[in-house]
């Protein structure tokens, strides 16, 4: 297999998306067909920027790889013969999006460097968002100032130029970040604002970036990680936020800038209402409990209530039984009318009855499970007609209150 250094068309002409080339080698690796061309406009994943997609003849290009020896590998959907001439077409929509984000990053990094002496220590161009890592923590005002400065450069539409520098020429240049590689450098200059050694694709004028917007930020490894969007992505992001805000305003009749306060107010009101409902529920349980105690049957020293109730959940039955048992000498045994069958047994502190034992005896006859303390036990899943369960529970309580001879 012949491998040779691929001529990178995008190095000098990043706007070129259609080109003719010859296949110098074709191979397969891991079931993927890979071709190397004598020249290409396809950008391989490197320097934080993802690969281009497009086509080589009739085949789709699904990945582009920077091979170790200076060649660029195109992963294609169908094999192409060695020596074949091919026409390459790069997906401009994806390429231009990457150019906007990447150039935006240069300008944003330079703005942070110039205004806040904050260095960029990381960059990742993602599918939807890009991140930029700074070596120091900045406040909202400083972030906003750098964002504004970056957009000033964009709106002045300063030229973005590409040139190649020998090591001697490079030694006389002041880069934002010291170049990591030796030998000849590809130098990207945003006129009068940023000088960087970079192999990526950039727009020709800063105005093509459109707009640079910080989306969010957080502390990260002693510095900060910022999410940002440029150009088309900023418009897409604006539309998402607009739809979310407009959708929310239909429920809360306020101006967009008053939305956070309105949501906070609604949450506070909701909390108050929950508290009121809980208080009213407790008072209602108190009244219902008094009515139940009125109907209690005297068994020895205790007043016993056994009742099947409609419309109370487990917590409600428990509150009701507790309220009844807050009066002296009471045993309250309550069953739910609805399925699943729930049961609660509570007694006053002055009554000698093991509520848990009563529930255990009930479960032995009707199944289900339950347990608790001697003064309060609860269970569920009992099978059988409610009236029958209630009658059995009454008998169990009576026998436990009046132990047999
Ligand atoms: Zn770059």
Short mmCIF file of C-alpha atoms in Angstrom, two decimals, residues 36-393:
data_model
loop_
_atom_site.label_atom_id
_atom_site.label_comp_id
_atom_site.label_asym_id
_atom_site.label_seq_id
_atom_site.Cartn_x
_atom_site.Cartn_y
_atom_site.Cartn_z
CA UNK A 36 -6.21 8.03 0.64
CA UNK A 37 -6.17 10.69 -2.09
CA UNK A 38 -3.28 12.70 -3.55
CA UNK A 39 -5.16 15.85 -2.49
CA UNK A 40 -8.29 16.56 -0.48
CA UNK A 41 -10.58 19.32 0.78
CA UNK A 42 -11.93 17.03 3.55
CA UNK A 43 -10.95 18.10 7.06
CA UNK A 44 -9.93 15.23 9.40
CA UNK A 45 -10.86 15.32 13.10
CA UNK A 46 -8.10 17.27 14.86
CA UNK A 47 -7.46 20.26 17.08
CA UNK A 48 -10.91 20.06 18.70
CA UNK A 49 -12.71 20.32 15.34
CA UNK A 50 -14.72 17.36 13.95
CA UNK A 51 -14.29 15.85 10.47
CA UNK A 52 -16.13 16.89 7.32
CA UNK A 53 -18.69 14.70 5.58
CA UNK A 54 -19.65 14.58 1.89
CA UNK A 55 -18.99 12.29 -1.04
CA UNK A 56 -16.20 10.82 -3.17
CA UNK A 57 -17.82 9.92 -6.50
CA UNK A 58 -20.85 7.80 -5.68
CA UNK A 59 -19.53 6.84 -2.22
CA UNK A 60 -20.42 8.69 0.97
CA UNK A 61 -17.64 9.96 3.22
CA UNK A 62 -18.65 9.04 6.78
CA UNK A 63 -15.42 9.83 8.65
CA UNK A 64 -12.08 11.49 7.91
CA UNK A 65 -8.96 10.51 9.82
CA UNK A 66 -5.57 12.19 10.18
CA UNK A 67 -3.17 9.26 9.64
CA UNK A 68 0.16 9.32 11.44
CA UNK A 69 2.30 9.77 8.32
CA UNK A 70 0.71 12.98 7.04
CA UNK A 71 -1.87 11.19 4.90
CA UNK A 72 -5.62 11.73 5.30
CA UNK A 73 -7.87 8.65 5.35
CA UNK A 74 -11.45 8.92 4.05
CA UNK A 75 -13.84 6.30 5.42
CA UNK A 76 -16.23 5.61 2.52
CA UNK A 77 -19.54 3.74 2.20
CA UNK A 78 -18.28 1.73 -0.81
CA UNK A 79 -14.74 0.77 -1.89
CA UNK A 80 -13.00 2.82 -4.61
CA UNK A 81 -10.20 1.31 -6.71
CA UNK A 82 -6.62 2.48 -6.37
CA UNK A 83 -5.63 4.80 -9.19
CA UNK A 84 -9.21 5.86 -9.88
CA UNK A 85 -9.93 9.55 -10.45
CA UNK A 86 -12.65 10.87 -8.13
CA UNK A 87 -14.60 14.05 -7.65
CA UNK A 88 -14.92 15.04 -3.99
CA UNK A 89 -17.73 17.10 -2.57
CA UNK A 90 -17.68 18.40 1.01
CA UNK A 91 -20.99 19.07 2.83
CA UNK A 92 -20.82 22.86 3.01
CA UNK A 93 -23.54 23.21 5.65
CA UNK A 94 -21.53 21.17 8.17
CA UNK A 95 -18.18 22.68 7.13
CA UNK A 96 -19.44 26.28 7.37
CA UNK A 97 -20.96 25.57 10.79
CA UNK A 98 -17.56 24.31 11.98
CA UNK A 99 -15.84 27.36 10.46
CA UNK A 100 -18.21 29.67 12.34
CA UNK A 101 -17.68 27.92 15.69
CA UNK A 102 -13.91 27.57 15.25
CA UNK A 103 -13.29 31.17 14.17
CA UNK A 104 -15.64 32.33 16.93
CA UNK A 105 -13.49 30.43 19.42
CA UNK A 106 -10.31 32.20 18.23
CA UNK A 107 -11.98 35.60 18.68
CA UNK A 108 -13.58 34.73 22.03
CA UNK A 109 -10.32 33.30 23.39
CA UNK A 110 -8.45 36.43 22.27
CA UNK A 111 -11.06 38.66 23.96
CA UNK A 112 -10.64 36.80 27.27
CA UNK A 113 -6.87 36.97 26.90
CA UNK A 114 -6.84 40.71 26.14
CA UNK A 115 -9.49 41.86 28.62
CA UNK A 116 -9.02 39.51 31.56
CA UNK A 117 -5.62 37.86 30.97
CA UNK A 118 -7.55 34.58 31.03
CA UNK A 119 -5.88 31.89 28.92
CA UNK A 120 -7.76 29.27 26.95
CA UNK A 121 -6.62 25.81 28.08
CA UNK A 122 -9.21 23.67 26.27
CA UNK A 123 -11.60 23.75 23.32
CA UNK A 124 -14.09 21.21 22.03
CA UNK A 125 -16.39 21.71 19.06
CA UNK A 126 -19.40 19.48 19.77
CA UNK A 127 -22.36 18.46 17.63
CA UNK A 128 -24.66 21.05 19.23
CA UNK A 129 -22.48 23.08 21.60
CA UNK A 130 -18.86 24.06 21.90
CA UNK A 131 -16.92 24.41 25.12
CA UNK A 132 -13.99 26.62 25.98
CA UNK A 133 -11.96 26.15 29.17
CA UNK A 134 -10.33 29.15 30.87
CA UNK A 135 -7.53 29.01 33.43
CA UNK A 136 -9.26 31.40 35.84
CA UNK A 137 -12.66 32.07 37.35
CA UNK A 138 -14.45 35.20 36.10
CA UNK A 139 -17.63 36.93 37.26
CA UNK A 140 -20.72 37.48 35.11
CA UNK A 141 -19.67 41.05 34.34
CA UNK A 142 -16.21 40.04 33.07
CA UNK A 143 -17.74 37.27 30.95
CA UNK A 144 -20.21 39.72 29.49
CA UNK A 145 -17.46 42.24 28.70
CA UNK A 146 -15.40 39.63 26.80
CA UNK A 147 -18.51 38.43 24.95
CA UNK A 148 -19.24 42.01 23.91
CA UNK A 149 -15.65 42.63 22.80
CA UNK A 150 -15.65 39.43 20.72
CA UNK A 151 -18.84 40.52 18.95
CA UNK A 152 -17.37 43.97 18.26
CA UNK A 153 -14.59 42.24 16.28
CA UNK A 154 -17.19 40.11 14.47
CA UNK A 155 -19.31 43.12 13.54
CA UNK A 156 -16.26 45.03 12.31
CA UNK A 157 -15.88 41.99 10.04
CA UNK A 158 -12.11 42.03 10.33
CA UNK A 159 -10.23 39.93 7.74
CA UNK A 160 -9.13 36.47 8.84
CA UNK A 161 -5.95 35.56 6.95
CA UNK A 162 -3.90 32.41 6.49
CA UNK A 163 -0.14 32.44 6.02
CA UNK A 164 2.73 30.05 6.41
CA UNK A 165 5.74 30.95 8.54
CA UNK A 166 9.21 29.39 8.74
CA UNK A 167 10.50 28.75 12.27
CA UNK A 168 12.66 31.90 11.91
CA UNK A 169 9.64 34.02 10.92
CA UNK A 170 7.54 32.46 13.66
CA UNK A 171 10.20 33.33 16.27
CA UNK A 172 9.49 37.01 15.61
CA UNK A 173 5.70 36.67 16.01
CA UNK A 174 3.67 37.09 19.20
CA UNK A 175 1.13 34.28 19.40
CA UNK A 176 -1.78 34.17 21.83
CA UNK A 177 -0.53 30.70 22.76
CA UNK A 178 2.99 29.39 22.18
CA UNK A 179 2.84 26.94 19.21
CA UNK A 180 3.26 23.34 20.35
CA UNK A 181 4.88 22.09 17.13
CA UNK A 182 8.22 22.97 15.58
CA UNK A 183 8.94 23.46 11.88
CA UNK A 184 6.88 25.59 9.48
CA UNK A 185 3.65 26.90 10.95
CA UNK A 186 0.21 27.71 9.53
CA UNK A 187 -0.66 31.04 11.09
CA UNK A 188 -4.24 32.37 11.38
CA UNK A 189 -4.63 36.09 12.01
CA UNK A 190 -7.80 37.93 12.92
CA UNK A 191 -6.57 41.34 11.84
CA UNK A 192 -5.10 43.29 14.75
CA UNK A 193 -6.72 41.01 17.32
CA UNK A 194 -5.48 37.42 17.31
CA UNK A 195 -2.47 35.51 16.03
CA UNK A 196 -2.61 31.71 16.39
CA UNK A 197 -0.87 28.71 14.88
CA UNK A 198 -3.76 26.47 13.81
CA UNK A 199 -4.57 23.78 11.24
CA UNK A 200 -8.35 24.20 11.34
CA UNK A 201 -10.82 25.79 8.95
CA UNK A 202 -11.85 29.40 9.48
CA UNK A 203 -14.05 31.97 7.74
CA UNK A 204 -12.40 34.65 5.57
CA UNK A 205 -13.96 37.60 7.39
CA UNK A 206 -15.01 37.76 11.05
CA UNK A 207 -18.49 38.98 10.00
CA UNK A 208 -19.27 35.47 8.71
CA UNK A 209 -19.27 34.26 12.30
CA UNK A 210 -22.49 36.27 12.70
CA UNK A 211 -22.68 36.41 16.48
CA UNK A 212 -20.90 34.82 19.45
CA UNK A 213 -23.05 34.00 22.48
CA UNK A 214 -22.10 32.48 25.84
CA UNK A 215 -24.73 29.93 26.73
CA UNK A 216 -23.69 28.80 30.22
CA UNK A 217 -20.65 28.55 32.46
CA UNK A 218 -19.43 26.66 35.51
CA UNK A 219 -16.30 26.31 37.61
CA UNK A 220 -14.03 23.63 36.18
CA UNK A 221 -10.57 22.38 37.27
CA UNK A 222 -9.60 25.58 39.07
CA UNK A 223 -10.86 27.69 36.14
CA UNK A 224 -14.06 27.76 34.14
CA UNK A 225 -15.78 25.80 31.39
CA UNK A 226 -17.95 27.96 29.11
CA UNK A 227 -20.52 26.74 26.60
CA UNK A 228 -20.84 28.99 23.57
CA UNK A 229 -22.63 29.08 20.23
CA UNK A 230 -21.85 31.07 17.07
CA UNK A 231 -23.74 32.02 13.92
CA UNK A 232 -26.40 29.52 12.85
CA UNK A 233 -26.20 27.70 16.17
CA UNK A 234 -26.89 30.95 18.05
CA UNK A 235 -30.02 31.47 15.94
CA UNK A 236 -31.14 27.88 16.60
CA UNK A 237 -30.52 28.35 20.31
CA UNK A 238 -32.43 31.64 20.27
CA UNK A 239 -35.41 29.90 18.65
CA UNK A 240 -35.44 27.15 21.29
CA UNK A 241 -35.32 29.70 24.11
CA UNK A 242 -37.91 31.92 22.38
CA UNK A 243 -40.36 29.02 22.03
CA UNK A 244 -39.80 28.01 25.66
CA UNK A 245 -40.30 31.57 26.91
CA UNK A 246 -43.33 32.29 24.71
CA UNK A 247 -44.83 28.94 25.77
CA UNK A 248 -44.32 29.84 29.44
CA UNK A 249 -45.79 33.32 28.99
CA UNK A 250 -49.09 31.75 27.93
CA UNK A 251 -49.41 30.45 31.51
CA UNK A 252 -48.04 33.52 33.29
CA UNK A 253 -49.12 36.90 31.98
CA UNK A 254 -45.86 38.78 32.51
CA UNK A 255 -43.07 40.31 30.44
CA UNK A 256 -40.26 37.86 29.49
CA UNK A 257 -37.78 39.51 31.89
CA UNK A 258 -40.26 39.03 34.77
CA UNK A 259 -40.62 35.29 34.14
CA UNK A 260 -38.17 34.02 36.82
CA UNK A 261 -39.85 36.20 39.48
CA UNK A 262 -43.31 35.05 38.39
CA UNK A 263 -42.31 31.37 38.59
CA UNK A 264 -40.78 31.96 42.02
CA UNK A 265 -44.01 33.65 43.13
CA UNK A 266 -46.15 30.80 41.79
CA UNK A 267 -43.99 28.24 43.61
CA UNK A 268 -44.26 30.17 46.89
CA UNK A 269 -48.05 30.38 46.46
CA UNK A 270 -48.18 26.66 45.74
CA UNK A 271 -46.24 25.96 48.95
CA UNK A 272 -48.68 28.13 50.95
CA UNK A 273 -51.67 26.32 49.43
CA UNK A 274 -50.18 22.91 50.26
CA UNK A 275 -49.70 24.02 53.85
CA UNK A 276 -53.32 25.28 53.99
CA UNK A 277 -54.62 22.00 52.53
CA UNK A 278 -52.61 20.01 55.06
CA UNK A 279 -53.93 22.14 57.94
CA UNK A 280 -57.52 21.81 56.71
CA UNK A 281 -57.03 18.05 56.27
CA UNK A 282 -55.88 17.76 59.87
CA UNK A 283 -58.87 19.77 61.08
CA UNK A 284 -61.22 17.66 58.95
CA UNK A 285 -59.69 14.46 60.36
CA UNK A 286 -60.24 15.89 63.86
CA UNK A 287 -63.96 16.52 63.16
CA UNK A 288 -64.45 13.12 61.50
CA UNK A 289 -62.64 11.44 64.38
CA UNK A 290 -65.01 13.07 66.93
CA UNK A 291 -67.98 11.77 64.94
CA UNK A 292 -66.46 8.29 64.89
CA UNK A 293 -65.85 8.31 68.65
CA UNK A 294 -69.55 9.24 69.13
CA UNK A 295 -70.47 5.95 67.43
CA UNK A 296 -67.94 3.90 69.45
CA UNK A 297 -69.03 0.69 71.21
CA UNK A 298 -68.06 0.25 74.85
CA UNK A 299 -65.97 -2.90 75.34
CA UNK A 300 -64.87 -3.16 78.96
CA UNK A 301 -62.93 0.00 79.78
CA UNK A 302 -62.41 0.99 76.11
CA UNK A 303 -64.51 2.67 73.46
CA UNK A 304 -64.00 0.65 70.26
CA UNK A 305 -64.58 1.95 66.73
CA UNK A 306 -64.49 -0.51 63.81
CA UNK A 307 -65.50 1.17 60.55
CA UNK A 308 -65.19 0.85 56.78
CA UNK A 309 -64.63 4.29 55.24
CA UNK A 310 -64.82 5.61 51.71
CA UNK A 311 -62.50 8.24 50.22
CA UNK A 312 -59.50 8.01 52.53
CA UNK A 313 -56.04 6.87 51.50
CA UNK A 314 -53.53 5.17 53.83
CA UNK A 315 -52.21 8.51 55.16
CA UNK A 316 -55.78 9.80 55.68
CA UNK A 317 -56.90 6.66 57.51
CA UNK A 318 -53.81 6.89 59.71
CA UNK A 319 -54.46 10.58 60.50
CA UNK A 320 -58.08 9.81 61.29
CA UNK A 321 -57.27 6.83 63.58
CA UNK A 322 -54.55 8.88 65.33
CA UNK A 323 -56.96 11.76 65.89
CA UNK A 324 -59.56 9.39 67.38
CA UNK A 325 -56.94 7.72 69.61
CA UNK A 326 -55.80 11.13 70.88
CA UNK A 327 -58.88 10.98 73.10
CA UNK A 328 -58.53 8.77 76.20
CA UNK A 329 -59.78 5.16 76.22
CA UNK A 330 -60.24 4.75 72.45
CA UNK A 331 -59.38 1.96 69.99
CA UNK A 332 -59.89 3.00 66.36
CA UNK A 333 -59.77 0.28 63.66
CA UNK A 334 -60.42 1.70 60.19
CA UNK A 335 -60.65 -0.08 56.83
CA UNK A 336 -60.77 1.41 53.35
CA UNK A 337 -63.84 0.69 51.24
CA UNK A 338 -61.84 0.85 48.03
CA UNK A 339 -59.25 -1.63 46.78
CA UNK A 340 -56.58 -2.40 47.74
CA UNK A 341 -57.95 -3.09 51.22
CA UNK A 342 -56.10 -0.92 53.73
CA UNK A 343 -56.36 -1.19 57.48
CA UNK A 344 -55.17 0.96 60.39
CA UNK A 345 -55.46 0.18 64.10
CA UNK A 346 -54.62 2.89 66.68
CA UNK A 347 -55.23 3.08 70.39
CA UNK A 348 -54.98 5.67 73.17
CA UNK A 349 -51.93 5.44 75.45
CA UNK A 350 -54.16 4.40 78.38
CA UNK A 351 -55.63 1.35 76.61
CA UNK A 352 -53.92 -2.03 77.01
CA UNK A 353 -54.06 -3.47 73.50
CA UNK A 354 -51.31 -4.61 71.11
CA UNK A 355 -52.42 -3.10 67.78
CA UNK A 356 -49.67 -4.95 65.89
CA UNK A 357 -50.83 -8.27 67.35
CA UNK A 358 -54.42 -7.51 66.29
CA UNK A 359 -53.25 -6.85 62.74
CA UNK A 360 -51.15 -10.01 62.70
CA UNK A 361 -54.15 -12.10 63.76
CA UNK A 362 -56.25 -10.43 61.03
CA UNK A 363 -53.63 -11.15 58.37
CA UNK A 364 -53.61 -14.83 59.39
CA UNK A 365 -57.25 -15.05 58.35
CA UNK A 366 -57.43 -12.72 55.35
CA UNK A 367 -53.85 -12.63 54.00
CA UNK A 368 -52.05 -9.40 53.23
CA UNK A 369 -49.33 -7.92 55.31
CA UNK A 370 -48.84 -5.30 57.96
CA UNK A 371 -47.18 -4.37 61.18
CA UNK A 372 -46.30 -1.52 63.47
CA UNK A 373 -46.08 -0.63 67.13
CA UNK A 374 -48.40 -1.68 69.98
CA UNK A 375 -50.19 1.72 69.77
CA UNK A 376 -50.34 2.05 65.98
CA UNK A 377 -50.25 -0.58 63.24
CA UNK A 378 -51.19 -0.59 59.58
CA UNK A 379 -51.47 -3.06 56.75
CA UNK A 380 -52.97 -3.85 53.39
CA UNK A 381 -53.72 -6.43 50.74
CA UNK A 382 -56.37 -8.30 52.75
CA UNK A 383 -58.72 -10.46 50.67
CA UNK A 384 -62.41 -10.79 51.48
CA UNK A 385 -65.64 -8.82 51.84
CA UNK A 386 -65.04 -5.67 53.89
CA UNK A 387 -67.94 -6.31 56.27
CA UNK A 388 -66.53 -9.75 57.06
CA UNK A 389 -63.02 -8.37 57.65
CA UNK A 390 -64.44 -5.58 59.84
CA UNK A 391 -66.46 -8.04 61.92
CA UNK A 392 -63.42 -10.29 62.39
CA UNK A 393 -61.28 -7.32 63.38
#
